[in-house]
CSV table of C-alpha atoms in Angstrom, one decimal:
chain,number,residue,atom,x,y,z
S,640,UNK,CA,0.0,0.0,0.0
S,641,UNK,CA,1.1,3.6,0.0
S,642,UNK,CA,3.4,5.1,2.4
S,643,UNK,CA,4.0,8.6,2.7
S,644,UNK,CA,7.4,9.8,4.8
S,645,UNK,CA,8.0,14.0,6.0
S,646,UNK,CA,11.2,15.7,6.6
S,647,UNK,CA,12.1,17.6,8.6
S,648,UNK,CA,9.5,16.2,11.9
S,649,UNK,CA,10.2,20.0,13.8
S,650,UNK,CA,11.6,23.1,11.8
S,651,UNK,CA,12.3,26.2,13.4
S,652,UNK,CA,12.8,29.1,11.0
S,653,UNK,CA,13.4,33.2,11.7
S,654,UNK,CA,10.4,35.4,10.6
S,655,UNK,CA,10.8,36.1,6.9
S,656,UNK,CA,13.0,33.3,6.4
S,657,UNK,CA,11.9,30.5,4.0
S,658,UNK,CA,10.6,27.2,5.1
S,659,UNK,CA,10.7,23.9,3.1
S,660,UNK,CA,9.1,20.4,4.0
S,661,UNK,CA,9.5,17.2,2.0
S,662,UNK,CA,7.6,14.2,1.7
S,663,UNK,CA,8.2,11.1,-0.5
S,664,UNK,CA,5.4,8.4,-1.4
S,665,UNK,CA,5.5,5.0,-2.7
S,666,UNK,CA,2.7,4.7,-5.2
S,667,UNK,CA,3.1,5.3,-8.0
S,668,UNK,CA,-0.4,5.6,-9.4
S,669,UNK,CA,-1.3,8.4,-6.6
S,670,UNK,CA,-2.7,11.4,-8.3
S,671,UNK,CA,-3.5,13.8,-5.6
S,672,UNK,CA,-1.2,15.6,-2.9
S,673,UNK,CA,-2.9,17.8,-0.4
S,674,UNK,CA,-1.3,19.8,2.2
S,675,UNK,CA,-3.0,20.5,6.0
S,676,UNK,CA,-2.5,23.1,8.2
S,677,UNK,CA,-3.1,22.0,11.9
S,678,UNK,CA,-2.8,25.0,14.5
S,679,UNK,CA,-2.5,24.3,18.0
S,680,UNK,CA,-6.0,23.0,19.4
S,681,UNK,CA,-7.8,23.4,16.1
S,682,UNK,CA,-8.7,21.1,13.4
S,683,UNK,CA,-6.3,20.3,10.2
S,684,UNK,CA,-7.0,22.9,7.2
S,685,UNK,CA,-6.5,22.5,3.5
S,686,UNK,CA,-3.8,24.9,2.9
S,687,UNK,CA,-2.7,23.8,-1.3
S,688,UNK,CA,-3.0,20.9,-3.2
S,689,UNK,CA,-1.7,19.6,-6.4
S,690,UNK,CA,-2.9,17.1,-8.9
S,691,UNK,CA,-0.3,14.7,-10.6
S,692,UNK,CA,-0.6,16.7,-14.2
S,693,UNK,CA,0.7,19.7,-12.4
S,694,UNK,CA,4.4,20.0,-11.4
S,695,UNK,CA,4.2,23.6,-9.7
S,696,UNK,CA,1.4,25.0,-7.9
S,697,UNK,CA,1.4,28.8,-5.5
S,698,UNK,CA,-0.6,30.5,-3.6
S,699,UNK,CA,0.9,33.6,-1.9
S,700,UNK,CA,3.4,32.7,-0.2
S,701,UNK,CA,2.8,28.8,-0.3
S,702,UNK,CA,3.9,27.1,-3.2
S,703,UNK,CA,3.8,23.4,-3.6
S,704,UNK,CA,6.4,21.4,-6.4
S,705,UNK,CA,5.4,17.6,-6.9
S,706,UNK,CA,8.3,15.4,-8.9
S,707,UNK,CA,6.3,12.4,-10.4
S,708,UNK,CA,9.1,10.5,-11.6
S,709,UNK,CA,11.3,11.1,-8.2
S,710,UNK,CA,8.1,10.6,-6.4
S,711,UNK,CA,8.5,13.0,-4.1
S,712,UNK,CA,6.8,16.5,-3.4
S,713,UNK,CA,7.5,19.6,-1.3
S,714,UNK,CA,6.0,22.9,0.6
S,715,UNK,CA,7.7,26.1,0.2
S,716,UNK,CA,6.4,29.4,2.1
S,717,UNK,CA,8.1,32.6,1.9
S,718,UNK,CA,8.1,35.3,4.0
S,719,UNK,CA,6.8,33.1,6.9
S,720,UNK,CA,5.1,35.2,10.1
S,721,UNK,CA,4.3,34.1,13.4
S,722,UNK,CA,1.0,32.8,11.9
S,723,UNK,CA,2.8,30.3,10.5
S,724,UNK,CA,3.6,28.1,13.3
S,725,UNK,CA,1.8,25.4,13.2
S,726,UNK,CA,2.0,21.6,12.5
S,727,UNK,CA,1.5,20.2,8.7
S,728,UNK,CA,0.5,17.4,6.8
S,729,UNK,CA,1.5,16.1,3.7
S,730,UNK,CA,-1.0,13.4,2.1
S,731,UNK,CA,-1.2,11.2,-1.3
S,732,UNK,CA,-4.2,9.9,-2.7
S,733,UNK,CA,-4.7,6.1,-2.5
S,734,UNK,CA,-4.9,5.1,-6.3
S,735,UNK,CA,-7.2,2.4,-5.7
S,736,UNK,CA,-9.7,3.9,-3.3
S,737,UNK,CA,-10.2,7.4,-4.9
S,738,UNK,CA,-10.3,10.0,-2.4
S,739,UNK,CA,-8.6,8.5,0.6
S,740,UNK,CA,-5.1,9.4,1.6
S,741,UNK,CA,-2.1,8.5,3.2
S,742,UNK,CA,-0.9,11.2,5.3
S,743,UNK,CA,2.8,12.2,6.6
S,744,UNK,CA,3.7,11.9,10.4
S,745,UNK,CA,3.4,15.4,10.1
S,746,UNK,CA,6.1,18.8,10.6
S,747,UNK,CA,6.1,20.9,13.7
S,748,UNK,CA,7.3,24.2,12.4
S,749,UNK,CA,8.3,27.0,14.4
S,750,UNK,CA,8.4,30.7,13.3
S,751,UNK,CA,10.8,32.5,15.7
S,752,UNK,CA,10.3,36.6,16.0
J,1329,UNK,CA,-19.8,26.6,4.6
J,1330,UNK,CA,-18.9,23.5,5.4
J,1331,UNK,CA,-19.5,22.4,8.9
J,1332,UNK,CA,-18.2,19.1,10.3
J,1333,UNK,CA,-19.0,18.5,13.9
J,1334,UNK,CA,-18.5,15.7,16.4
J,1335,UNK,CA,-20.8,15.0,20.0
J,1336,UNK,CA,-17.9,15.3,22.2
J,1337,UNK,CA,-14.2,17.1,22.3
J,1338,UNK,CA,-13.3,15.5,25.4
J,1339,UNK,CA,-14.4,11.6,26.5
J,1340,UNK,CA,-12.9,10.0,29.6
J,1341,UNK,CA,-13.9,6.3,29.7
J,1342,UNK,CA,-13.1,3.3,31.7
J,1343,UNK,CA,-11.3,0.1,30.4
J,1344,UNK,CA,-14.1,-2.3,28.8
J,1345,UNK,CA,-16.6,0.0,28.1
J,1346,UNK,CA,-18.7,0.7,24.8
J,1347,UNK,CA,-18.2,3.9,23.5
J,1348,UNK,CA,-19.7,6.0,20.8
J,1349,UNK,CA,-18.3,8.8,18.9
J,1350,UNK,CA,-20.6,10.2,16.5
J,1351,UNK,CA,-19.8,12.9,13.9
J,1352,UNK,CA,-22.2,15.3,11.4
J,1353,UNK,CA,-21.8,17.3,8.7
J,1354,UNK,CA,-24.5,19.2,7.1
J,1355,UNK,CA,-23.2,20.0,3.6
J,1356,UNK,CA,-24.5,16.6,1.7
J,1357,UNK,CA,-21.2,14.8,1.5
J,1358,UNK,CA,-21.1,11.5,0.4
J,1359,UNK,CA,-17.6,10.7,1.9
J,1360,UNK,CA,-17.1,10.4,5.6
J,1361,UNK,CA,-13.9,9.6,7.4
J,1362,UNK,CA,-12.6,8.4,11.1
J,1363,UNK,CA,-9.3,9.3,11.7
J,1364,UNK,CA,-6.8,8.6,15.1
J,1365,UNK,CA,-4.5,11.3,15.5
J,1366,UNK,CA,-1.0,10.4,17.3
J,1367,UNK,CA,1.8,12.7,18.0
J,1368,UNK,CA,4.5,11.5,15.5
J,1369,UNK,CA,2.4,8.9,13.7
J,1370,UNK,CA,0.1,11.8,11.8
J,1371,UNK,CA,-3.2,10.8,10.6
J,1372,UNK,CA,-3.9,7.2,10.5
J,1373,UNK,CA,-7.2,6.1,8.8
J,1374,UNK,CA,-9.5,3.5,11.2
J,1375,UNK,CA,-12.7,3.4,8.8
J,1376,UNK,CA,-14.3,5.3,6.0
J,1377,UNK,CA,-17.9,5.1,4.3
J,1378,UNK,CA,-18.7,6.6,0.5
J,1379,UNK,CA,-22.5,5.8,0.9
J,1380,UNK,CA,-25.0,5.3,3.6
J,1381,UNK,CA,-24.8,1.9,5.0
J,1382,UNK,CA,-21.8,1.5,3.6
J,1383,UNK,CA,-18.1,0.8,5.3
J,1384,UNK,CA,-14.6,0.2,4.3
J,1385,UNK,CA,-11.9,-0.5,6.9
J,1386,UNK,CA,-8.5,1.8,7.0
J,1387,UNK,CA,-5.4,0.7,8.4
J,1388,UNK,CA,-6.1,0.5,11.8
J,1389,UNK,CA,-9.5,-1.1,12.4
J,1390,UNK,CA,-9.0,-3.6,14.6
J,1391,UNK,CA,-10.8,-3.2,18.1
J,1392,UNK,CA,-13.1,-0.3,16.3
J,1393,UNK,CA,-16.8,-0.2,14.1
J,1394,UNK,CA,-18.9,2.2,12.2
J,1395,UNK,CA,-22.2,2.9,11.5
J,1396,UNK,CA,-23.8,4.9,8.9
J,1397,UNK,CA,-27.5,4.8,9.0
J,1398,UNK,CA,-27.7,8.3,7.6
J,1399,UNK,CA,-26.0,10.1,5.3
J,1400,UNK,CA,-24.9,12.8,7.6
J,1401,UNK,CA,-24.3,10.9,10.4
J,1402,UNK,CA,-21.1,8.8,10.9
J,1403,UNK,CA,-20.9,6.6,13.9
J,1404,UNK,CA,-17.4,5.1,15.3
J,1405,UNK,CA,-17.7,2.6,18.0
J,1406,UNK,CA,-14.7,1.2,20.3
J,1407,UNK,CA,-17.1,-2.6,21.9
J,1408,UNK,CA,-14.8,-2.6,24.8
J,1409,UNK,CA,-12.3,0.2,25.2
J,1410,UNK,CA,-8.2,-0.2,25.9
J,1411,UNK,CA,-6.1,2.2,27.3
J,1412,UNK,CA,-4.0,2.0,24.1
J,1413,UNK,CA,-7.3,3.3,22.2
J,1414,UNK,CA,-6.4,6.9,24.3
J,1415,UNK,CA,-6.1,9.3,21.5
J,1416,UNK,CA,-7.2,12.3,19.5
J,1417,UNK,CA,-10.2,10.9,17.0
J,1418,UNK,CA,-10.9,13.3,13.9
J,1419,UNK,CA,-13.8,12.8,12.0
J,1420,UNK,CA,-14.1,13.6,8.1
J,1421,UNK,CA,-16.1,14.2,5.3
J,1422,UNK,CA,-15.7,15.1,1.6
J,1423,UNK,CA,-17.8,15.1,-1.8
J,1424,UNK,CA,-16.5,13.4,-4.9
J,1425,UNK,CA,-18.4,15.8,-7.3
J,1426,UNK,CA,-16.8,18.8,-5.8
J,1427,UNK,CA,-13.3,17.9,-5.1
J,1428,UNK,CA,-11.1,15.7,-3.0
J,1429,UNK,CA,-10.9,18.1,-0.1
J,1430,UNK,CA,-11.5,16.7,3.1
J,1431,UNK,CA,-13.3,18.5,6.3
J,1432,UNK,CA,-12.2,17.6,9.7
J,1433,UNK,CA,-14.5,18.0,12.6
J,1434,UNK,CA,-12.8,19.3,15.9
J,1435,UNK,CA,-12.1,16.1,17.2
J,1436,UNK,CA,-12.8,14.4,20.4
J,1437,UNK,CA,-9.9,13.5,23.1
J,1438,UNK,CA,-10.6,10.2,24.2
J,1439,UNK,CA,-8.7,9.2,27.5
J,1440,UNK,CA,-9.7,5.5,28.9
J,1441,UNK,CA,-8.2,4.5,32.1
């Protein structure tokens, strides 16, 4: 089945630094990578997603790159603030159950004032 | 705006009881989801249903049911609770016509002792 691994587990960045997780998954027939926001005591949020036809998706400052062939996919934000801190999720779609997922253990990150 | 919802956001419970955890969402989805949340293990799928009466096991089903009688209503049941079932549960749901995004509820902290 598919398995879906995150680096770094904790980040710490400066406010207005860059920060970058990476996942890796195992199927290769997965076709959808989502990305979840979880803030301290609150529920996990859609942040961006990309389909597998797409190698380069942004939204502000959250941009998401997917490398079909490497199998592997990443979240970049720019600029980050304070707001940012939070834990997130990667996910892949499960090819053979539509829209279930596999998620990532997940990345505590940390933006330091 | 969709709103996903669950009966309790903290459960403490007693070695060997039933319990019930229900979840509701009010915005027609076909798709529900019950999720364990562990720190370091991310999101692991328990059960998930794409129709009313309908149910599909996840990864970790063992020692857990579901029920769907309604199509709003998604019912996850632990027959005799174990302390290692202490967790976070998060409760989903999503439509296939609309896209795979997936609504969490708030989630319900479960302690058994």
């Amino acid at each position: 089945g598919e398995n879906v691994e995150q680096h770094p587990s904790t980040l710490s960045v400066q406010e207005g630094d860059s920060a970058v997780i990476k996942c890796t998954y195992s199927d290769s027939a997965s076709n959808y990578f989502p990305w979840y926001k979880q803030e301290l005591g609150k529920r996990p949020q859609l942040i961006i997603d990309i389909r597998s036809n797409v190698g380069e998706k942004k939204d502000q400052r959250i941009a998401v790159t997917l490398n079909k062939t490497a199998k592997h996919f990443s979240l970049h934000i720019t600029e980050t603030q304070p707001e940012d801190s939070a834990v997130y999720f990667c996910a892949a779609s499960i090819s053979s159950q539509g829209q279930n997922f596999v998620f990532g253990p997940g990345t505590r990150l940390s933006v330091l004032p | 705006d969709v709103k996903v919802t669950q009966s309790s956001r903290y459960l403490v419970k007693r070695t060997g009881e039933k319990v019930f955890l229900e979840c509701v969402q009010d915005m027609d989805h076909e798709n529900m989801f019950w999720y364990r949340q562990d720190p370091g293990l991310g999101l692991r799928l328990i059960y998930f249903s794409y129709d009313v009466k309908m149910k599909e096991k996840g990864d970790i089903p063992e020692g857990y049911s579901v029920s769907r009688e309604k199509k709003e209503r998604f019912s996850l049941i632990l027959e005799s609770a174990s302390t290692n079932q202490t967790s976070m549960y998060l409760c989903a749901s999503s439509s296939t016509s609309i896209s795979y995004e997936q609504y969490f509820g708030p989630g319900t902290r479960l302690t058994v002792t």
